[in-house]
Amino acid sequence: MVITIASGKGGTGKTTVGVNMAVSLDKAVRFLDCDVEEPNAHLFLKAVINEQTVVDTFVPEVDFTKCTYCGKCGEICQFNAIAVLKDYVLTFPELCHSCRGCLQVCPEKAVQESSRELGIIEQGRAGHVEFIHGRLRIGEAMSPPLIRAVKERIDKGQINIIDAPPGTSCPVIAALKGADFALLVTEPTPFGLNDLILAVEAVRALKMPLGVVLNRAGNGDSGVQSYLARENIPLLLEIPMDRKIAEAYSRGQMIVDVMPEWKEKFRGLYQKIEGIVNRQGDT
Amino acid sequence: MKELTVISGKGGTGKTSLVAAFAGLAENKVMVDGDVDAADLHLILKPEIKTHQEFKGGRKAVINPVLCTACGQCIELCQFKAISRDYVIDEFSCEGCGVCVHFCPVEAIEFPENICGEWFVSETRFGPFVHAKLGIAEENSGKLITMIRRQAEKLAEERNLGLILIDGPPGIGCPVIAATTGASAVLVVTEPTVSGVHDLERVGDLVRHFKIPAMVCINKFDINLDVADRIEKYCVQEGFELVGKIPYDPIFTEAMIAEKTIIEYSPNGLSEMVRGMWGRIINRMKTI
């Protein structure tokens, strides 16, 4: 089972829902923080990290003893990462998408493999939770390849909870792809609703089942509920606006740390998701 | 002309509410919603759209099944695993690199330009506003942000406006880099939580990496006074000017629901603090 938690907008409580659900389950669970620009789940799970891997990606390097400046590498590159001048070839590693087109197209085999660091993956353990996250290198623009590298550590035999980055563009799609279920977290405000609608459209484009958790319930209007009813989207859990929760969060504590009775509710959330996914499998 | 980008590391810190308030306070400016992934500023500014254009960013490969001989070349060369065994390209995985197009021996792959969003120039009650909507599940948000920043710069020049005020995206990746590189300064809106500090440090590393002068505002500072204190010390240590500390107040949410800026919704109290902070930001911007 792979559940990706997304939200359209940031700050809605994605990480809160993810970590609380992970620690509440009484089965083996993997938590994969794919918000590689700003990974935060480790601050709550406090996993002991026992493995660190640097993730690299291909970038070209030109061997000038072989290069004839024919220009073919510059022509194939769609990302302006190679510019061929009269007697020099400029490469812009940070623009490279690692498609290896330049390597393939060079008639002289003058383009060679080099690499740039995308970031690191750390893996560890917090109780019964196997924890994995990626941290994008500062200055690195492209997060999807690092997100894909984190997702290679999904263990299909377990419950996998993926914390996605905010938004609805390529990093989120990279985090959602291949999941069995998309859990969207929102809040009952016009901003929350606006971004929820975008997130729902993204999930529907990927054709996967979805459900919603409403965070900070009671602190806004009823726009989200009417939208969910209209669109026939299940509201799986409501977390009330509670200063106690906000303060616990500010200290790096989880809801179940300060209100252990919520374990049952997060377990219930998982069971509802499992029910929906199993029903999908039957049809 | 000065450009101020408001960023946050993490979403939900109150960035857009503050930018909307500044929009009502600043004079002679163009506003930009640089969070093209999840644009929200229009909900408060209620723009009247004057011009509207498609945004083309990159290309996507499409296999013509009539011409395809199923030789397997494209599947082998694609680094993004975007081509299925029955020779259909998954548009969500295709990066538009064109390698399959170039190497297809029977020229069965087309490579049309991809329309991945739209952008608008609008008028609002606070002045001109440039904003955009990225297509669902599309890439190129960085390029789209760069594009609307250029449009705003053009507009500012034409109308002789001295300031561009940008509501930035969250994170530290491509969109944030596009929204901040070359800006005169950034304002980082943060909140006193352990994740807020963590995100502030990441975004602090980023602005130092790109050498952009940074100011900091702690929103909801009274949620956790210890952590707020840590943030203050971090700012001193990094040379980031702390321009404001705003208490937690549901009035921000109320104003948002009323589709008003906080200054319009409740001119006293909290608004005074926001006004004071804006004064400090403007003073700092003059020295840059």
Coordinates of C-alpha atoms in Angstrom, one line a residue:
Chain A
M1 CA 0.0 0.0 0.0
V2 CA 1.3 3.4 -1.0
I3 CA -0.4 6.5 0.3
T4 CA 0.8 9.9 -0.9
I5 CA -0.2 12.9 1.2
A6 CA -0.6 16.1 -0.8
S7 CA -2.2 19.5 -0.3
G8 CA -1.9 21.9 -3.2
K9 CA -0.9 24.6 -0.7
G10 CA 1.8 24.4 2.0
G11 CA 1.2 24.7 5.7
T12 CA -2.1 22.8 5.7
G13 CA -0.9 20.0 8.0
K14 CA 0.3 17.4 5.5
T15 CA 3.3 16.4 7.6
T16 CA 1.1 16.4 10.8
V17 CA -1.3 14.0 9.3
G18 CA 1.4 11.8 7.8
V19 CA 3.5 11.4 11.0
N20 CA 0.5 10.9 13.3
M21 CA -0.9 8.2 11.0
A22 CA 2.5 6.5 10.7
V23 CA 3.1 6.2 14.5
S24 CA -0.6 5.2 15.2
L25 CA -0.5 2.2 13.0
D26 CA 0.3 -1.2 14.6
K27 CA 1.9 -2.6 11.5
A28 CA 5.2 -2.2 9.8
V29 CA 5.2 1.2 8.1
R30 CA 7.6 3.2 5.9
F31 CA 7.6 6.9 6.0
L32 CA 9.1 8.6 2.9
D33 CA 9.4 12.4 3.1
C34 CA 9.4 13.6 -0.5
D35 CA 9.2 17.3 0.4
V36 CA 12.9 17.4 -0.4
E37 CA 13.0 21.2 -0.6
E38 CA 11.9 21.5 3.0
P39 CA 11.7 18.1 4.6
N40 CA 10.2 18.4 8.1
A41 CA 8.9 15.0 9.1
H42 CA 12.2 14.1 10.8
L43 CA 11.6 16.9 13.3
F44 CA 8.5 15.1 14.6
L45 CA 9.4 11.4 14.1
K46 CA 13.0 12.0 15.5
A47 CA 14.3 9.0 13.6
V48 CA 17.8 7.7 14.3
I49 CA 19.5 8.0 10.9
N50 CA 21.9 5.1 10.2
E51 CA 22.5 5.5 6.5
Q52 CA 23.3 8.4 4.2
T53 CA 23.6 8.3 0.4
V54 CA 24.5 11.1 -1.9
V55 CA 22.3 11.2 -5.0
D56 CA 24.0 12.3 -8.2
T57 CA 22.7 12.8 -11.7
F58 CA 24.4 12.7 -15.1
V59 CA 25.7 15.9 -16.6
P60 CA 27.9 16.1 -19.7
E61 CA 31.6 16.9 -19.8
V62 CA 33.3 17.6 -23.1
D63 CA 36.7 16.1 -24.1
F64 CA 38.2 18.8 -26.1
T65 CA 40.8 16.6 -27.6
K66 CA 38.0 14.8 -29.5
C67 CA 35.5 17.6 -30.0
T68 CA 35.1 18.9 -33.6
Y69 CA 32.6 21.6 -32.6
C70 CA 30.0 20.2 -35.0
G71 CA 27.2 21.5 -32.8
K72 CA 25.0 18.4 -32.7
C73 CA 25.0 18.3 -28.8
G74 CA 23.8 21.9 -28.6
E75 CA 21.1 21.2 -31.1
I76 CA 19.6 18.2 -29.4
C77 CA 19.6 19.8 -25.9
Q78 CA 16.1 21.2 -25.2
F79 CA 17.2 22.8 -22.0
N80 CA 20.0 25.1 -23.2
A81 CA 22.5 23.2 -21.1
I82 CA 25.1 23.0 -23.9
A83 CA 26.2 25.8 -26.2
V84 CA 28.7 25.1 -28.9
L85 CA 30.9 28.1 -29.9
K86 CA 33.5 28.2 -32.7
D87 CA 36.2 26.7 -30.6
Y88 CA 34.7 26.0 -27.3
V89 CA 31.7 24.2 -25.7
L90 CA 30.0 25.7 -22.8
T91 CA 28.0 23.4 -20.5
F92 CA 25.5 24.6 -17.8
P93 CA 25.2 21.6 -15.5
E94 CA 22.4 23.2 -13.4
L95 CA 20.1 23.3 -16.5
C96 CA 20.8 19.7 -17.5
H97 CA 17.9 17.3 -17.2
S98 CA 20.2 14.2 -17.7
C99 CA 18.5 13.0 -20.8
R100 CA 21.9 11.9 -22.2
G101 CA 20.9 13.1 -25.7
C102 CA 24.3 14.9 -26.1
L103 CA 26.1 11.7 -25.1
Q104 CA 24.1 9.7 -27.6
V105 CA 24.3 12.1 -30.5
C106 CA 28.0 13.0 -30.4
P107 CA 29.7 11.4 -33.5
E108 CA 33.2 11.7 -31.9
K109 CA 32.3 10.3 -28.5
A110 CA 33.6 13.6 -27.1
V111 CA 30.8 13.9 -24.6
Q112 CA 31.5 12.0 -21.5
E113 CA 29.8 11.3 -18.2
S114 CA 30.1 13.6 -15.4
S115 CA 27.8 14.3 -12.5
R116 CA 26.2 16.9 -10.3
E117 CA 24.9 16.3 -6.8
L118 CA 21.2 16.6 -6.4
G119 CA 21.1 16.1 -2.7
I120 CA 21.2 13.3 -0.1
I121 CA 18.9 10.5 1.1
E122 CA 18.9 9.6 4.7
Q123 CA 17.4 6.5 6.1
G124 CA 16.7 5.5 9.7
R125 CA 14.2 4.2 12.2
A126 CA 11.8 5.7 14.7
G127 CA 10.2 2.9 16.7
H128 CA 8.2 0.7 14.2
V129 CA 8.5 3.4 11.5
E130 CA 11.2 3.0 8.9
F131 CA 12.1 6.5 7.9
I132 CA 13.5 7.8 4.7
H133 CA 13.9 11.4 3.4
G134 CA 15.6 13.4 0.7
R135 CA 17.3 16.7 1.2
L136 CA 17.8 18.8 -1.9
R137 CA 21.2 20.5 -2.2
I138 CA 21.0 24.3 -1.7
G139 CA 21.0 25.9 -5.1
E140 CA 19.8 22.8 -6.9
A141 CA 16.6 23.7 -8.9
M142 CA 15.4 20.2 -9.9
S143 CA 13.7 18.2 -7.2
P144 CA 11.8 15.5 -9.2
P145 CA 14.9 13.3 -9.8
L146 CA 15.7 13.3 -6.0
I147 CA 12.0 12.6 -5.3
R148 CA 12.1 9.6 -7.7
A149 CA 15.3 8.4 -5.9
V150 CA 13.5 8.5 -2.5
K151 CA 10.6 6.6 -4.0
E152 CA 12.8 3.8 -5.2
R153 CA 12.9 2.9 -1.5
I154 CA 9.2 2.1 -1.3
D155 CA 8.7 -1.4 0.1
K156 CA 5.5 -2.7 -1.5
G157 CA 5.2 -5.3 1.3
Q158 CA 4.6 -2.6 3.9
I159 CA 2.4 0.4 4.3
N160 CA 4.2 3.3 2.7
I161 CA 3.3 6.9 3.6
I162 CA 4.7 9.6 1.3
D163 CA 4.8 13.2 2.3
A164 CA 4.6 15.2 -0.9
P165 CA 5.8 18.8 -1.5
P166 CA 3.2 21.5 -1.9
G167 CA 1.8 22.7 -5.2
T168 CA 0.4 20.9 -8.2
S169 CA 3.4 20.9 -10.6
C170 CA 6.2 18.4 -11.4
P171 CA 7.5 17.8 -7.9
V172 CA 4.0 16.8 -6.6
I173 CA 3.3 14.7 -9.6
A174 CA 6.6 12.9 -9.1
A175 CA 5.5 12.2 -5.5
L176 CA 2.0 11.1 -6.4
K177 CA 2.8 8.8 -9.4
G178 CA 2.3 5.2 -8.7
A179 CA 0.6 5.7 -5.3
D180 CA -2.5 3.6 -4.5
F181 CA -4.2 6.5 -2.8
A182 CA -3.9 10.3 -2.6
L183 CA -4.8 11.9 0.7
L184 CA -5.3 15.6 0.4
V185 CA -5.1 17.8 3.5
T186 CA -6.8 21.2 3.4
E187 CA -8.1 23.9 5.7
P188 CA -11.5 25.6 5.7
T189 CA -10.6 28.9 4.2
P190 CA -10.9 30.4 0.7
F191 CA -7.1 29.8 0.1
G192 CA -7.5 26.2 1.3
L193 CA -10.4 25.6 -1.0
N194 CA -8.7 27.3 -4.0
D195 CA -5.7 25.1 -3.6
L196 CA -7.7 21.9 -2.8
I197 CA -9.5 22.3 -6.1
L198 CA -6.2 22.4 -8.0
A199 CA -4.9 19.4 -6.1
V200 CA -8.0 17.4 -6.8
E201 CA -7.7 18.2 -10.5
A202 CA -4.1 17.0 -10.4
V203 CA -5.0 13.7 -8.7
R204 CA -7.9 13.1 -11.1
A205 CA -5.5 13.6 -14.0
L206 CA -3.4 10.8 -12.6
K207 CA -6.6 8.7 -12.1
M208 CA -6.1 7.6 -8.5
P209 CA -8.6 7.4 -5.6
L210 CA -8.5 10.3 -3.2
G211 CA -9.9 11.5 0.1
V212 CA -9.6 14.6 2.2
V213 CA -8.6 15.5 5.8
L214 CA -9.8 18.9 7.0
N215 CA -7.4 20.5 9.3
R216 CA -8.1 23.4 11.7
A217 CA -11.8 22.7 11.3
G218 CA -14.0 25.4 12.8
N219 CA -11.5 28.1 12.0
G220 CA -13.1 29.3 8.7
D221 CA -16.1 28.9 6.5
S222 CA -18.0 25.9 5.0
G223 CA -16.8 26.3 1.4
V224 CA -14.6 23.2 1.6
Q225 CA -17.4 20.9 2.9
S226 CA -19.8 22.1 0.2
Y227 CA -17.2 21.5 -2.5
L228 CA -16.5 18.0 -1.2
A229 CA -20.2 17.1 -1.1
R230 CA -20.7 18.5 -4.7
E231 CA -17.7 16.6 -6.0
N232 CA -18.5 13.4 -4.1
I233 CA -15.1 13.3 -2.4
P234 CA -15.0 11.5 1.0
L235 CA -14.1 13.6 4.0
L236 CA -12.1 11.1 6.0
L237 CA -11.1 13.0 9.1
E238 CA -11.6 16.4 10.7
I239 CA -8.9 17.8 13.0
P240 CA -10.2 20.8 15.0
M241 CA -8.6 24.2 15.4
D242 CA -7.0 23.8 18.8
R243 CA -4.2 26.0 20.2
K244 CA -3.0 22.9 22.1
I245 CA -2.3 21.2 18.8
A246 CA -0.6 24.3 17.3
E247 CA 1.6 24.7 20.4
A248 CA 2.6 21.0 20.4
Y249 CA 3.4 21.3 16.7
S250 CA 5.6 24.4 17.4
R251 CA 7.6 22.3 19.8
G252 CA 8.0 19.4 17.3
Q253 CA 5.5 17.2 19.0
M254 CA 2.8 15.1 17.4
I255 CA -0.9 15.3 18.1
V256 CA -0.8 11.7 19.6
D257 CA 2.0 12.9 22.0
V258 CA -0.3 15.4 23.6
M259 CA -3.6 13.6 23.0
P260 CA -3.0 9.9 22.9
E261 CA -6.7 9.2 22.2
W262 CA -6.2 10.5 18.7
K263 CA -4.2 7.3 17.9
E264 CA -7.6 5.6 17.4
K265 CA -8.7 8.3 15.0
F266 CA -5.6 8.1 12.8
R267 CA -5.9 4.3 12.8
G268 CA -9.5 4.8 11.6
L269 CA -8.2 7.1 8.9
Y270 CA -6.0 4.4 7.6
Q271 CA -8.7 1.8 7.7
K272 CA -11.0 4.1 5.7
I273 CA -8.2 4.5 3.1
E274 CA -7.6 0.7 3.0
G275 CA -11.4 0.2 2.5
I276 CA -11.5 2.6 -0.5
V277 CA -8.4 1.1 -2.1
N278 CA -9.7 -2.5 -1.7
R279 CA -13.0 -1.6 -3.2
Q280 CA -11.2 0.0 -6.1
G281 CA -9.2 -3.3 -6.6
D282 CA -12.5 -5.3 -6.7
T283 CA -14.0 -3.3 -9.6
Chain B
M1 CA 13.3 50.1 -9.9
K2 CA 13.3 47.8 -6.8
E3 CA 12.0 44.2 -6.6
L4 CA 10.9 42.7 -3.3
T5 CA 10.1 39.0 -3.2
V6 CA 8.2 37.6 -0.2
I7 CA 9.1 34.0 0.5
S8 CA 8.5 31.6 3.3
G9 CA 10.4 28.4 3.1
K10 CA 7.2 26.7 4.1
G11 CA 3.7 27.4 3.0
G12 CA 0.9 28.6 5.3
T13 CA 3.0 31.1 7.2
G14 CA 0.7 34.0 6.2
K15 CA 2.8 35.2 3.2
T16 CA -0.1 36.0 0.9
S17 CA -2.1 37.8 3.6
L18 CA 0.9 40.0 4.3
V19 CA 1.6 40.6 0.6
A20 CA -2.0 41.7 0.2
A21 CA -1.7 44.1 3.1
F22 CA 1.5 45.5 1.6
A23 CA -0.3 45.9 -1.8
G24 CA -2.7 48.3 0.0
L25 CA 0.2 50.2 1.7
A26 CA 2.8 50.5 -1.1
E27 CA 2.6 53.3 -3.6
N28 CA 3.6 53.2 -7.3
K29 CA 4.1 49.4 -7.6
V30 CA 3.3 46.4 -9.7
M31 CA 2.2 43.3 -7.9
V32 CA 3.1 39.8 -9.0
D33 CA 1.8 36.4 -7.8
G34 CA 4.9 34.3 -8.2
D35 CA 3.3 31.2 -6.6
V36 CA 2.0 30.0 -10.0
D37 CA 1.4 26.5 -8.7
A38 CA -1.1 27.6 -6.1
A39 CA -1.8 31.2 -6.8
D40 CA -4.0 32.8 -4.1
L41 CA -3.4 36.5 -4.1
H42 CA -6.1 37.0 -6.7
L43 CA -8.7 35.9 -4.1
I44 CA -8.1 39.1 -2.2
L45 CA -7.0 41.5 -5.0
K46 CA -10.0 40.5 -7.2
P47 CA -8.2 41.4 -10.5
E48 CA -10.0 42.7 -13.6
I49 CA -8.2 40.9 -16.3
K50 CA -7.0 43.2 -19.1
T51 CA -4.8 40.9 -21.2
H52 CA -4.5 37.1 -21.2
Q53 CA -2.0 35.0 -23.0
E54 CA -1.0 31.4 -23.3
F55 CA 2.3 30.3 -21.9
K56 CA 4.2 27.8 -24.0
G57 CA 7.0 26.0 -22.2
G58 CA 8.9 23.2 -23.9
R59 CA 7.6 20.3 -26.0
K60 CA 6.1 16.9 -25.4
A61 CA 6.8 13.8 -27.5
V62 CA 3.9 11.9 -29.1
I63 CA 4.3 8.6 -31.0
N64 CA 2.3 8.2 -34.2
P65 CA 1.1 4.5 -34.0
V66 CA 0.7 4.3 -37.7
L67 CA 4.3 4.9 -38.4
C68 CA 5.8 3.2 -35.4
T69 CA 7.6 -0.1 -36.1
A70 CA 8.0 -1.0 -32.4
C71 CA 11.8 -1.3 -32.8
G72 CA 12.3 -0.5 -29.2
Q73 CA 14.9 2.3 -29.7
C74 CA 13.0 5.0 -27.9
I75 CA 12.2 2.8 -24.9
E76 CA 15.8 2.0 -24.5
L77 CA 17.0 5.7 -24.8
C78 CA 14.3 7.4 -22.7
Q79 CA 15.9 8.2 -19.3
F80 CA 12.6 9.0 -17.7
K81 CA 10.8 5.7 -18.3
A82 CA 8.1 7.7 -20.1
I83 CA 7.4 5.2 -22.9
S84 CA 5.3 2.1 -22.3
R85 CA 5.9 -1.3 -23.8
D86 CA 3.0 -0.6 -26.2
Y87 CA 4.6 2.6 -27.4
V88 CA 2.5 5.2 -25.6
I89 CA 4.2 8.2 -24.0
D90 CA 3.1 9.1 -20.5
E91 CA 2.8 12.9 -20.7
F92 CA 3.4 13.1 -16.9
S93 CA 6.8 11.4 -17.2
C94 CA 7.9 13.0 -20.5
E95 CA 10.5 15.7 -19.8
G96 CA 10.4 17.0 -23.4
C97 CA 14.1 16.2 -24.0
G98 CA 13.4 15.1 -27.6
V99 CA 15.9 12.2 -27.5
C100 CA 13.3 9.7 -28.7
V101 CA 12.2 12.1 -31.5
H102 CA 15.8 12.5 -32.7
F103 CA 16.7 8.9 -32.7
C104 CA 13.5 7.3 -34.0
P105 CA 14.6 5.6 -37.2
V106 CA 11.2 6.0 -39.0
E107 CA 10.4 9.5 -37.7
A108 CA 7.3 8.3 -36.0
I109 CA 7.5 10.7 -33.1
E110 CA 6.1 14.2 -33.2
F111 CA 7.3 16.9 -30.9
P112 CA 4.6 19.7 -30.6
E113 CA 5.0 22.7 -28.4
N114 CA 3.3 22.3 -25.1
I115 CA 0.9 25.0 -23.7
C116 CA 1.5 24.7 -20.0
G117 CA -0.3 27.6 -18.6
E118 CA -1.6 31.1 -19.1
W119 CA -0.7 34.5 -17.7
F120 CA -2.6 37.7 -17.2
V121 CA -2.1 41.4 -16.8
S122 CA -4.9 42.9 -14.6
E123 CA -6.0 46.0 -12.9
T124 CA -6.9 45.9 -9.2
R125 CA -8.0 48.5 -6.6
F126 CA -4.3 48.7 -5.6
G127 CA -2.8 49.0 -9.1
P128 CA -1.5 46.7 -11.9
F129 CA -1.1 43.0 -11.1
V130 CA 0.6 40.3 -13.2
H131 CA -0.4 36.7 -12.4
A132 CA -0.5 33.3 -14.0
K133 CA -2.0 29.9 -13.8
L134 CA 0.1 26.9 -14.4
G135 CA -1.7 24.0 -16.1
I136 CA -2.5 21.1 -13.8
A137 CA 0.4 18.8 -13.5
E138 CA 2.6 20.9 -15.8
E139 CA 6.2 21.7 -15.5
N140 CA 8.1 24.9 -16.1
S141 CA 6.8 26.8 -13.2
G142 CA 10.2 28.5 -12.9
K143 CA 10.1 29.6 -16.5
L144 CA 6.5 30.9 -16.0
I145 CA 7.6 32.9 -12.9
T146 CA 10.6 34.4 -14.8
M147 CA 8.2 35.4 -17.6
I148 CA 5.7 37.2 -15.4
R149 CA 8.6 38.9 -13.6
R150 CA 9.8 40.3 -16.9
Q151 CA 6.3 41.4 -17.8
A152 CA 6.0 43.2 -14.5
E153 CA 9.4 44.9 -15.1
K154 CA 8.2 46.1 -18.5
L155 CA 5.0 47.4 -17.0
A156 CA 6.8 49.2 -14.2
E157 CA 9.0 50.9 -16.7
E158 CA 6.1 52.0 -19.0
R159 CA 4.2 53.4 -16.1
N160 CA 7.2 54.7 -14.2
L161 CA 6.5 52.6 -11.1
G162 CA 9.4 52.2 -8.7
L163 CA 8.5 48.9 -7.0
I164 CA 7.7 45.3 -7.9
L165 CA 6.1 43.3 -5.1
I166 CA 6.2 39.6 -5.6
D167 CA 4.3 36.9 -3.6
G168 CA 6.8 34.1 -3.9
P169 CA 6.4 30.3 -3.9
P170 CA 7.3 28.0 -1.0
G171 CA 10.4 25.8 -0.9
I172 CA 14.0 26.3 -2.1
G173 CA 13.9 24.7 -5.6
C174 CA 13.3 25.9 -9.1
P175 CA 10.3 28.2 -8.5
V176 CA 11.9 30.0 -5.6
I177 CA 15.2 30.4 -7.4
A178 CA 13.2 31.9 -10.4
A179 CA 11.3 34.2 -8.1
T180 CA 14.3 35.5 -6.1
T181 CA 17.4 35.6 -8.4
G182 CA 18.1 39.2 -9.3
A183 CA 15.6 40.6 -6.8
S184 CA 16.7 43.6 -4.7
A185 CA 15.7 41.9 -1.5
V186 CA 13.6 39.1 0.0
L187 CA 11.3 39.2 3.0
V188 CA 11.1 35.8 4.6
V189 CA 7.9 35.2 6.5
T190 CA 8.4 32.5 9.1
E191 CA 6.6 31.1 12.2
P192 CA 8.0 30.0 15.5
T193 CA 7.8 26.2 15.1
V194 CA 10.6 23.7 14.9
S195 CA 9.7 23.1 11.2
G196 CA 9.5 26.9 10.7
V197 CA 13.1 27.3 12.0
H198 CA 14.3 24.4 9.9
D199 CA 12.7 25.9 6.7
L200 CA 14.0 29.4 7.6
E201 CA 17.5 28.0 7.8
R202 CA 17.2 26.2 4.5
V203 CA 15.9 29.4 2.8
G204 CA 18.5 31.4 4.6
D205 CA 21.2 29.2 3.1
L206 CA 19.6 29.8 -0.3
V207 CA 19.5 33.6 -0.1
R208 CA 23.1 33.6 1.1
H209 CA 24.0 31.3 -1.8
F210 CA 22.6 33.8 -4.3
K211 CA 23.7 36.8 -2.2
I212 CA 20.3 38.4 -1.9
P213 CA 19.7 40.8 1.1
A214 CA 17.1 39.3 3.4
M215 CA 14.6 40.6 5.9
V216 CA 12.6 38.4 8.3
C217 CA 9.1 38.6 9.7
I218 CA 8.0 36.2 12.5
N219 CA 4.3 35.6 12.1
K220 CA 2.3 34.1 15.0
F221 CA 5.3 34.8 17.2
D222 CA 3.4 34.1 20.4
I223 CA 2.6 30.5 19.5
N224 CA 6.0 29.6 20.9
L225 CA 8.1 32.3 22.5
D226 CA 11.2 30.1 23.0
V227 CA 11.4 29.3 19.3
A228 CA 10.6 32.9 18.4
D229 CA 13.6 33.8 20.5
R230 CA 15.8 31.3 18.6
I231 CA 14.7 32.8 15.3
E232 CA 15.6 36.3 16.5
K233 CA 19.1 35.1 17.5
Y234 CA 19.5 33.3 14.1
C235 CA 18.6 36.6 12.3
V236 CA 21.2 38.5 14.3
Q237 CA 23.8 35.9 13.6
E238 CA 23.1 35.8 9.9
G239 CA 22.7 39.6 9.5
F240 CA 19.1 39.3 8.4
E241 CA 17.1 42.3 9.6
L242 CA 14.1 41.3 11.7
V243 CA 11.5 43.8 10.5
G244 CA 8.4 42.6 12.3
K245 CA 6.8 40.2 14.9
I246 CA 3.1 39.6 14.5
P247 CA 1.0 37.8 17.1
Y248 CA -1.3 35.0 16.2
D249 CA -4.7 36.4 15.4
P250 CA -7.7 34.8 13.8
I251 CA -8.4 38.2 12.2
F252 CA -6.1 37.2 9.3
T253 CA -8.4 34.3 8.5
E254 CA -11.5 36.5 8.9
A255 CA -10.1 39.1 6.6
M256 CA -9.3 36.4 4.0
I257 CA -12.9 35.0 4.2
A258 CA -14.2 38.6 3.7
E259 CA -11.8 38.8 0.7
K260 CA -10.2 41.9 2.1
T261 CA -6.7 42.9 3.2
I262 CA -6.2 43.0 6.9
I263 CA -5.7 46.8 6.6
E264 CA -9.2 47.1 5.0
Y265 CA -10.9 44.6 7.3
S266 CA -9.6 46.0 10.5
P267 CA -7.6 49.2 10.3
N268 CA -6.5 49.3 13.9
G269 CA -4.5 47.1 16.2
L270 CA -2.8 44.4 14.2
S271 CA -2.9 46.6 11.0
E272 CA -0.8 49.2 12.8
M273 CA 1.9 46.6 13.3
V274 CA 1.8 45.6 9.7
R275 CA 2.0 49.3 8.7
G276 CA 5.0 49.8 10.9
M277 CA 6.7 46.7 9.4
W278 CA 6.1 48.0 5.9
G279 CA 7.7 51.3 6.8
R280 CA 10.8 49.4 8.0
I281 CA 10.9 47.3 4.8
I282 CA 10.7 50.5 2.6
N283 CA 13.5 52.1 4.6
R284 CA 15.7 49.1 4.2
M285 CA 14.9 48.9 0.5
K286 CA 16.0 52.5 0.0
T287 CA 19.5 51.5 1.3
I288 CA 19.8 48.6 -1.2

